CSV table of C-alpha atoms in Angstrom, one decimal:
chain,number,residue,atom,x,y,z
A,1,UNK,CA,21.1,15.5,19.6
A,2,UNK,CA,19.6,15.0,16.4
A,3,UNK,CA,19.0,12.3,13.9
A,4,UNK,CA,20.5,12.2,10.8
A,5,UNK,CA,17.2,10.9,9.0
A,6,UNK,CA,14.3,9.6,10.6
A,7,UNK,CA,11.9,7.8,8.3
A,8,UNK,CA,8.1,7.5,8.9
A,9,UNK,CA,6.3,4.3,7.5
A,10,UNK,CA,7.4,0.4,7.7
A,11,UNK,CA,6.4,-0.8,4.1
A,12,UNK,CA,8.5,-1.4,0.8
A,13,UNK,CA,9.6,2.0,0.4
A,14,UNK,CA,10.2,2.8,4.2
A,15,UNK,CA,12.4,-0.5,4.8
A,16,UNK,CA,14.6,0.3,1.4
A,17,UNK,CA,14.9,3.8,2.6
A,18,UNK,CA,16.3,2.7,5.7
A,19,UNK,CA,18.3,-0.1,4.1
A,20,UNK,CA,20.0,2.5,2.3
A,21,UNK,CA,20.5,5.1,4.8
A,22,UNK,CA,22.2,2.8,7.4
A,23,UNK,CA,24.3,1.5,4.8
A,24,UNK,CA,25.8,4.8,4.5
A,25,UNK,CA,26.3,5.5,7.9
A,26,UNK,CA,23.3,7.6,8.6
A,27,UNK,CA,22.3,5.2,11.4
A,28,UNK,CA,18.6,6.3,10.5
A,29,UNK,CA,15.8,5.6,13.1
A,30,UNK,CA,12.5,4.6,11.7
A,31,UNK,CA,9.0,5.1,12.9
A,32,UNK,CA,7.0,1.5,11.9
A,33,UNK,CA,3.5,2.2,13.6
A,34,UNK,CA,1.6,1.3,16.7
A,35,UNK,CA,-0.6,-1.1,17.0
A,36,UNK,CA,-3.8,1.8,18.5
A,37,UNK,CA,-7.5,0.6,17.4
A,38,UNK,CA,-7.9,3.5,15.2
A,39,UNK,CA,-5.2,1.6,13.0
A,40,UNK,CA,-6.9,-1.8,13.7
A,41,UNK,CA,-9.9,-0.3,12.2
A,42,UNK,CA,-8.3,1.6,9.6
A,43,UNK,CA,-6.2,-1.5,7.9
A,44,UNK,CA,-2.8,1.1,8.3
A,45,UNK,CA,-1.2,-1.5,10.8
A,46,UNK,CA,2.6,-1.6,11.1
A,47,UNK,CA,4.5,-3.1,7.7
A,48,UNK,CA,1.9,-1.6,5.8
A,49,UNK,CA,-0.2,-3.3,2.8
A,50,UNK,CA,1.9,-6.5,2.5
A,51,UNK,CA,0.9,-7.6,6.2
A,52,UNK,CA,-2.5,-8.0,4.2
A,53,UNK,CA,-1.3,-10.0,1.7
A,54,UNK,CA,-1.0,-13.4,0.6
A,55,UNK,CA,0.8,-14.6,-2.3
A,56,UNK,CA,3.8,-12.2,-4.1
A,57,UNK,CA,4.1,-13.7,-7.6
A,58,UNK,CA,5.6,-10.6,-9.3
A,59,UNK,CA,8.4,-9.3,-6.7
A,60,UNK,CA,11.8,-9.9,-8.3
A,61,UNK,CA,14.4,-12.4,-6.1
A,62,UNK,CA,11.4,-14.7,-4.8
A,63,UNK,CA,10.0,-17.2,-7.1
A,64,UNK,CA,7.5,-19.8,-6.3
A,65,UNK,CA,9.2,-22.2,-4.0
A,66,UNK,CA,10.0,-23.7,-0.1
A,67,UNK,CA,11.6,-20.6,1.4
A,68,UNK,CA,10.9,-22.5,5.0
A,69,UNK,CA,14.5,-22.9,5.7
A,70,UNK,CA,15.4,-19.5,4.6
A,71,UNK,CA,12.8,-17.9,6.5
A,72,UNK,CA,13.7,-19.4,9.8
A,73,UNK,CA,17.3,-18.5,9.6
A,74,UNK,CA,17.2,-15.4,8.3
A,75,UNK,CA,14.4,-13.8,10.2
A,76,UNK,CA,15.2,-13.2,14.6
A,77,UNK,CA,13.6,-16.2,16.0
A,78,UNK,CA,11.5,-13.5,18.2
A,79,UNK,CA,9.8,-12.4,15.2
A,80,UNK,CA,9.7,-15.7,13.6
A,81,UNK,CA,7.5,-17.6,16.0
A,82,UNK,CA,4.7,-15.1,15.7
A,83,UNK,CA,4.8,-15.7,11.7
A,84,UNK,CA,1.8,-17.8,10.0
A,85,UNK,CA,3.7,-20.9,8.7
A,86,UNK,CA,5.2,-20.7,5.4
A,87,UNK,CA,2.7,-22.2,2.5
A,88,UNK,CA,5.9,-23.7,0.4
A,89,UNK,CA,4.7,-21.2,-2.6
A,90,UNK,CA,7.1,-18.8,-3.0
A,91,UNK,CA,7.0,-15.3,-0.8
A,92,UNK,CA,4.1,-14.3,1.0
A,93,UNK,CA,3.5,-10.4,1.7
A,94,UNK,CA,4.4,-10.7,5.2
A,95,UNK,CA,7.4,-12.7,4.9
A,96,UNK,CA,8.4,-10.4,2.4
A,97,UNK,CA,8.0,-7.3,4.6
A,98,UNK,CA,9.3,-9.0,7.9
A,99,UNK,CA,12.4,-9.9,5.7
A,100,UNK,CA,13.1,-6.2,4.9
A,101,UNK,CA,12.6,-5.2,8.1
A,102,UNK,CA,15.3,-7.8,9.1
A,103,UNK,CA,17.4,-6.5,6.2
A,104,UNK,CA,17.3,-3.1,7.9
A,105,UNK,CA,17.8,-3.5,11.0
A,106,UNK,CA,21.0,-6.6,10.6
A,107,UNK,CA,22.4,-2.5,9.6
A,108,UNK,CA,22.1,-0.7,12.4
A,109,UNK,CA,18.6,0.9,12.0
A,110,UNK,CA,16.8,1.6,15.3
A,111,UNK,CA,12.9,1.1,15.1
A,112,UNK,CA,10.0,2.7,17.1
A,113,UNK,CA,6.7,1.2,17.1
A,114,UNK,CA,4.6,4.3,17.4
A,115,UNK,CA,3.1,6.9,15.3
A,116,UNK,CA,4.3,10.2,14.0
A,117,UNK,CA,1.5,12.4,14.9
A,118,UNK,CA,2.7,16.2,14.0
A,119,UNK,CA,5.9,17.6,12.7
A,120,UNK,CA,7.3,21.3,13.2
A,121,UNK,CA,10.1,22.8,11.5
A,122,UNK,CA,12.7,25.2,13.2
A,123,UNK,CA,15.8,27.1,11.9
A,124,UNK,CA,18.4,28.1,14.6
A,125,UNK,CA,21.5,30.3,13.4
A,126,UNK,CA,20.5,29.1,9.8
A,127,UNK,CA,20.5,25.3,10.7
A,128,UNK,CA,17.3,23.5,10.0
A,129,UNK,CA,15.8,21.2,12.5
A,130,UNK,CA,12.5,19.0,12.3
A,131,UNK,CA,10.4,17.9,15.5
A,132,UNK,CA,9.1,14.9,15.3
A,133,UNK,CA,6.1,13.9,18.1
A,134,UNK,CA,4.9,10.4,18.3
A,135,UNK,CA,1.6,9.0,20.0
A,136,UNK,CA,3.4,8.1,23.2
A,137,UNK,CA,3.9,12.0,23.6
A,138,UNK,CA,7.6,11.8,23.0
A,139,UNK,CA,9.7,14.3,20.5
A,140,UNK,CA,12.7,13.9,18.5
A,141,UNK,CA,15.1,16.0,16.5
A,142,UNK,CA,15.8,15.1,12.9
A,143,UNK,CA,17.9,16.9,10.1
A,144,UNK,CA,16.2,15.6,7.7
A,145,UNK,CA,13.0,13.2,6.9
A,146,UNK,CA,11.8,10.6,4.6
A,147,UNK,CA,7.8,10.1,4.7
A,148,UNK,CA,6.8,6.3,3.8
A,149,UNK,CA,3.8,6.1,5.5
A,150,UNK,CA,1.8,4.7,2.2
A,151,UNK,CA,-1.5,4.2,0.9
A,152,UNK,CA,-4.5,2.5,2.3
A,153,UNK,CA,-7.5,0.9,-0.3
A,154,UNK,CA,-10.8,2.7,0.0
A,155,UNK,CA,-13.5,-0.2,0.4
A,156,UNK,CA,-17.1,-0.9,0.4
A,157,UNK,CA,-17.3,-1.6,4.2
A,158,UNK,CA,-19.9,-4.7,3.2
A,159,UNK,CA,-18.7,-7.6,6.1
A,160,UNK,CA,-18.8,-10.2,3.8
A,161,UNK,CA,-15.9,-8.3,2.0
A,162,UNK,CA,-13.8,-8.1,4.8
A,163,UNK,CA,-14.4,-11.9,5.6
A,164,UNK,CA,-13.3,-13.1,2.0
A,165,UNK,CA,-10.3,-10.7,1.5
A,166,UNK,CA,-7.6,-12.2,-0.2
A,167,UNK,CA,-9.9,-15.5,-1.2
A,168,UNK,CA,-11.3,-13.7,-3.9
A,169,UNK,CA,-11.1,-10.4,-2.9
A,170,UNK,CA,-8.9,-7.8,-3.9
A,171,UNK,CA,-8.5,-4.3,-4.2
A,172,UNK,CA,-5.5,-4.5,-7.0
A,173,UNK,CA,-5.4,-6.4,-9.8
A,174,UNK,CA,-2.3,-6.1,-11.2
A,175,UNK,CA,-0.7,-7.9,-7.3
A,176,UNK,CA,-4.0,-10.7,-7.7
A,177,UNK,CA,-5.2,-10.7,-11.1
A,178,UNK,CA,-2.4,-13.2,-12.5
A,179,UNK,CA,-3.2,-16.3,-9.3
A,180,UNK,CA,-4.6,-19.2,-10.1
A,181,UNK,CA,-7.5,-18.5,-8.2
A,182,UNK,CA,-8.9,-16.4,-11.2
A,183,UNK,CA,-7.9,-18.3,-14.6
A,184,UNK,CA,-10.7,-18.1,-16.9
A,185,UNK,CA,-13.5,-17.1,-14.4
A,186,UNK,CA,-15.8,-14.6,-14.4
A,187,UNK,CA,-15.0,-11.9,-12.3
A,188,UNK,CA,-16.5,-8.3,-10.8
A,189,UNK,CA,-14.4,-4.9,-10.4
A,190,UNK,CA,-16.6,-2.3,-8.8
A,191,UNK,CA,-15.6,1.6,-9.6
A,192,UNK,CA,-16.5,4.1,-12.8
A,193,UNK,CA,-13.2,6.0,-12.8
A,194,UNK,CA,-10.2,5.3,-14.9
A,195,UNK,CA,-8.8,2.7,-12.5
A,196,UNK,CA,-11.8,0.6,-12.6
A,197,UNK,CA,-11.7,0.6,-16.5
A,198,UNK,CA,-8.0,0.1,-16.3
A,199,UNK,CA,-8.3,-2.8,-13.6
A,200,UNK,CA,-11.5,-4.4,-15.8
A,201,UNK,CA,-9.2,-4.6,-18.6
A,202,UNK,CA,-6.5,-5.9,-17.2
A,203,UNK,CA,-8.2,-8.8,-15.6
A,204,UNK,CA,-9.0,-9.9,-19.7
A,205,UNK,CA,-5.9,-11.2,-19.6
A,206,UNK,CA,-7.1,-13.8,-17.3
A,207,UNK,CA,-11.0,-14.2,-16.5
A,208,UNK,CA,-13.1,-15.5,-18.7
A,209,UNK,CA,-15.7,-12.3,-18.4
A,210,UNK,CA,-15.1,-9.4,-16.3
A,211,UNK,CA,-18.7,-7.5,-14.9
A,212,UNK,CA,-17.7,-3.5,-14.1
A,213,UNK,CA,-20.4,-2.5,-12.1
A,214,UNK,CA,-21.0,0.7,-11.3
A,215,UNK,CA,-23.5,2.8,-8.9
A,216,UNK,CA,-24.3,5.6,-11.5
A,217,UNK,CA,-25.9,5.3,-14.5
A,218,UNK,CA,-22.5,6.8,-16.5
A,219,UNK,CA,-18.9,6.1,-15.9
A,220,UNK,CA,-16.7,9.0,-14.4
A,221,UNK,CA,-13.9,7.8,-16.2
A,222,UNK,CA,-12.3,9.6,-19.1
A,223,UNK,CA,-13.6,9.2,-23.0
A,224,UNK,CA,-10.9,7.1,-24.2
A,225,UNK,CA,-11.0,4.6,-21.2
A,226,UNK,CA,-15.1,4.4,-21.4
A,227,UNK,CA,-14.8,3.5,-25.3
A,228,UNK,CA,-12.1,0.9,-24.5
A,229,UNK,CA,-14.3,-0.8,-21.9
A,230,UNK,CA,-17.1,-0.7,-24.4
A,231,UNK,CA,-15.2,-2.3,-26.9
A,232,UNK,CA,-14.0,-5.1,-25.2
A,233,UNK,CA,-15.8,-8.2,-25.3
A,234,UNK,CA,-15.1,-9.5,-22.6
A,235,UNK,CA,-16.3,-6.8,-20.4
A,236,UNK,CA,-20.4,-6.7,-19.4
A,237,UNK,CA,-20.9,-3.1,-18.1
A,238,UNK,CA,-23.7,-2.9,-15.6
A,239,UNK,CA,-24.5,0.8,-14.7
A,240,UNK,CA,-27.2,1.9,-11.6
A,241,UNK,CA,-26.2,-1.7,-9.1
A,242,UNK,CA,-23.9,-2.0,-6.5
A,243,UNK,CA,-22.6,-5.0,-4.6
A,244,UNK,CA,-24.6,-5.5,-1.7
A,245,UNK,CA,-22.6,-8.7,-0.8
A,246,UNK,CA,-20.0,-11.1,-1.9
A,247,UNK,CA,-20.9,-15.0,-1.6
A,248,UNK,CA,-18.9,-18.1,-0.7
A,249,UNK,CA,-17.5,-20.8,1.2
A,250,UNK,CA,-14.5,-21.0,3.3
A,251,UNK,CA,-13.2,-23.8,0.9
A,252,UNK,CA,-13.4,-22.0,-2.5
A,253,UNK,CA,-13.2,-18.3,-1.4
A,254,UNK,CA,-15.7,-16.4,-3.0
A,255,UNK,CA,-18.4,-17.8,-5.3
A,256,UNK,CA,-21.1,-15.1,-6.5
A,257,UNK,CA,-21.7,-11.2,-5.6
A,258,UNK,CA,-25.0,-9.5,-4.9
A,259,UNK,CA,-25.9,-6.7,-6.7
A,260,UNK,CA,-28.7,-4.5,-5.6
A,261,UNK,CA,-29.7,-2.2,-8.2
A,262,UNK,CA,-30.1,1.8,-7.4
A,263,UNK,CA,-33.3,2.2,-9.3
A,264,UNK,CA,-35.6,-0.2,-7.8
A,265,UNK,CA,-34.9,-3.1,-10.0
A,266,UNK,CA,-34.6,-6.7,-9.6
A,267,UNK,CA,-31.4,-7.9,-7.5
A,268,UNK,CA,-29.3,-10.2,-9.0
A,269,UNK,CA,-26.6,-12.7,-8.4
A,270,UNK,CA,-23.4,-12.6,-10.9
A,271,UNK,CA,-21.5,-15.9,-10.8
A,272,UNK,CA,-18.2,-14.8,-9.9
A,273,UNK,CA,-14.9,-16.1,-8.4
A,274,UNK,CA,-13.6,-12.8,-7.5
A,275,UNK,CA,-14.7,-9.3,-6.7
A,276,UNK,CA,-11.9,-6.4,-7.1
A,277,UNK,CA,-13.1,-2.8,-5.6
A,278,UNK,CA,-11.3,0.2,-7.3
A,279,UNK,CA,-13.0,2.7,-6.1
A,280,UNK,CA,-9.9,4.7,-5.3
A,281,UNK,CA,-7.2,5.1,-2.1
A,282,UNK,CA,-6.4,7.6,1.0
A,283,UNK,CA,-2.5,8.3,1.4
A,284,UNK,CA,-1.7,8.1,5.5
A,285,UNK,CA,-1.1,11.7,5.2
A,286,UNK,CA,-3.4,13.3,7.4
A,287,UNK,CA,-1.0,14.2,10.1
A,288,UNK,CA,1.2,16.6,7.8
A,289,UNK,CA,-1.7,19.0,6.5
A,290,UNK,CA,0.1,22.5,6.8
A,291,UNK,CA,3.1,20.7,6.4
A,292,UNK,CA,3.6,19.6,2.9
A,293,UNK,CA,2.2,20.4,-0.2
A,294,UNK,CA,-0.4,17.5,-1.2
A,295,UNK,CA,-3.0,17.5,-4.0
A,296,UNK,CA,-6.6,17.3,-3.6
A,297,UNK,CA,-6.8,13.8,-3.1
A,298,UNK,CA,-4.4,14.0,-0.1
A,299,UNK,CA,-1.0,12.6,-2.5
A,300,UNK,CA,2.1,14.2,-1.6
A,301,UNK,CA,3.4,16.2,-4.4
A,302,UNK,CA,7.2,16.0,-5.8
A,303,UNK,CA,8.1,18.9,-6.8
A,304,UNK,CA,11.4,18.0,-9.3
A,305,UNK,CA,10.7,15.1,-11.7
A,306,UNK,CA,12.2,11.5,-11.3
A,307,UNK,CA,13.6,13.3,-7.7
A,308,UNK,CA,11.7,12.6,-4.0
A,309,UNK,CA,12.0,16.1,-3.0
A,310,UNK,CA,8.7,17.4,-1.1
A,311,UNK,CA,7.8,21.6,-0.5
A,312,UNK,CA,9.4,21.4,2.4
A,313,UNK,CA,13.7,21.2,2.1
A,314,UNK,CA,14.7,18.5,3.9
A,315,UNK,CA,12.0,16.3,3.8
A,316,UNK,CA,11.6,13.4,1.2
A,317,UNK,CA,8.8,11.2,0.5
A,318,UNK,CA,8.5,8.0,-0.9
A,319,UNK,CA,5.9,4.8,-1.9
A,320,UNK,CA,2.3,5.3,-1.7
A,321,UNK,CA,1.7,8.3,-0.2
A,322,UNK,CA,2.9,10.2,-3.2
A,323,UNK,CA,2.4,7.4,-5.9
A,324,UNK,CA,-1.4,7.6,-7.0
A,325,UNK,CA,-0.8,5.4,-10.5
A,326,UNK,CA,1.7,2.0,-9.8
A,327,UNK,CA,1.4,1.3,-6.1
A,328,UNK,CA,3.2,-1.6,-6.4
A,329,UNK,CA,5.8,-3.5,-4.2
A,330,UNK,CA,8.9,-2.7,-5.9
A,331,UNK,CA,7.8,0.8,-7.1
A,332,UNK,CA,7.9,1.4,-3.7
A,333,UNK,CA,10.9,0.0,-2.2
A,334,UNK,CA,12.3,1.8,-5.5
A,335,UNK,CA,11.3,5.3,-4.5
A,336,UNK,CA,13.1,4.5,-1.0
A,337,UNK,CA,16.0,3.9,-2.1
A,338,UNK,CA,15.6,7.1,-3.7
A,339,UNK,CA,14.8,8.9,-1.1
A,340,UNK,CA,17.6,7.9,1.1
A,341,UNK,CA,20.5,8.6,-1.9
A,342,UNK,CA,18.2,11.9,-2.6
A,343,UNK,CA,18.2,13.0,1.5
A,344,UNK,CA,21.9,11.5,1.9
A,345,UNK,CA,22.9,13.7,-0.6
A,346,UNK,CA,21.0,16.9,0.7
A,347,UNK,CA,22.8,16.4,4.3
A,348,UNK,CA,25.8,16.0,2.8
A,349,UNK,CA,25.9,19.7,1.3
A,350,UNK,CA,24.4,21.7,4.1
């Protein structure tokens, strides 16, 4: 027999979707991820982005405070023990996913810790049916879908980055930019598209100075966002260098980056307490080429505005994997809720 809805993803926007669904009855089962090296290696773990996340400052409901008591009797002690202790600062990206997740499931939703490798479509007597196959070779019926499988943040693959993520480094700074961490410091973005220029000048609300460095020797961003970089004072260009590695102590968190210019010139150390790569992200979306319409950089496309309808009738997508400006938290667990009134409402007149 077939599921009502079966939803693909375990961040912000799969959680609300499933929130939503089993609310109304839909008793939705949801795919969260597996655990497999290739998603190890990948950063596209189960609970999505927040699992790599420390402080949530700008998620509505969760203000800085002691949410230790809250925590522990809100969350299945099962899952609780394998939490890192709370920090007494307010929500922390995996407390704030593992509490959705509770949210979710308190209503009935049933969770599968694999992944959704391939879906096929099939119409018998004019009733539409999705196949869903997992990575422990198993298959299930849907009659309809809601992909929330998110957005992963292209990075330099330097191992001094991955030791000093989230001490210093980032790869959003409207999540980061506003911590403590970075109040008038110096800091780095490395990119030359219009998220780079749009990150550098964000981060002027903050940092004292803010290097863009770049690996060409012209930005590939658009006119209007070169000329604002270049008219902002507190932003130092430096065109033809790229970071060759981020400095600093397991005390302060980052301290200085390495840049290694591309035309034989001097290296050089910039001063820096934190380094934010914007050099662009892949949607988890591999797995439903021929399935979906997606532009060229792999983003599902919505084809009705403000609506989370996909080419394909009957399947929905929310969060990241069709979101290529906000990525944010709550954008996401928005478009989830979305998706689960938009795919309710689709059953409900077939």
């Amino acid at each position: 027999m077939a599921h009502r809805i079966i939803i693909i993803g375990s961040g912000p926007a799969g959680w609300s979707a499933a929130i939503y669904a089993a609310r109304a009855g839909m008793e939705p089962l949801l795919f969260e991820g597996s655990l497999s090296e290739k998603n190890q290696k990948n950063q596209t773990l189960p609970m999505g982005q927040l699992m790599l996340t420390t402080e949530v400052e700008n998620y509505p409901g969760f203000p800085h405070g002691d949410l230790s008591q809250y925590l522990k009797s809100s969350i299945h002690e099962e899952r609780f023990q394998y939490m890192a202790p709370h920090q007494k600062a307010g929500v922390s990206g995996p407390e704030l996913v593992e509490l959705m997740r509770q949210q979710a499931m308190n209503f009935g939703t049933k969770v599968i810790m694999e992944d959704v490798i391939k879906i096929e479509t099939s119409s018998f007597q004019n009733e539409r049916i999705f196949y869903i196959f997992d990575s422990n070779h198993q298959q299930y019926e849907a009659e309809a879908i809601i992909v929330a499988t998110g957005a992963r943040a292209n990075w330099l693959g330097l191992p001094s980055e991955e030791h000093f993520k989230n001490r210093g480094v980032s790869a959003c700074a409207v999540c980061d930019g506003a911590l403590p961490r970075f109040h008038q410091r110096p800091l780095a973005v490395v990119g030359g598209g219009d998220s780079a220029m749009e990150e550098a000048i964000y981060l002027t609300r903050f940092a004292s100075q803010v290097y863009l460095i770049h690996r060409r020797d012209n930005f590939r961003a658009s006119k209007i966002m070169t000329e604002k970089v270049q008219k902002n004072p507190k932003i130092t260009p430096i065109l033809s260098f790229v970071v060759s590695e981020v400095l600093g102590n397991d005390s302060d968190g980052v301290t200085a980056v390495r840049i290694t210019s591309v035309k034989n010139e001097p290296e050089r150390i910039l001063d820096v307490s934190g380094l934010f790569v914007a050099i662009g992200h892949t949607p988890n979306t591999a797995f439903l080429t021929g399935t979906l319409e997606m532009d060229d950089k792999m983003y599902i496309k919505l084809i009705q505005p403000g609506r989370t309808f996909t080419s394909q009738e009957g399947i929905f997508a929310a969060g990241d994997c069709a979101d290529s400006i906000y990525r944010q938290a709550i954008t996401s667990a928005a478009t989830g809720c979305m998706a689960a009134l938009d795919a309710e409402r689709w059953l409900i007149m077939q």
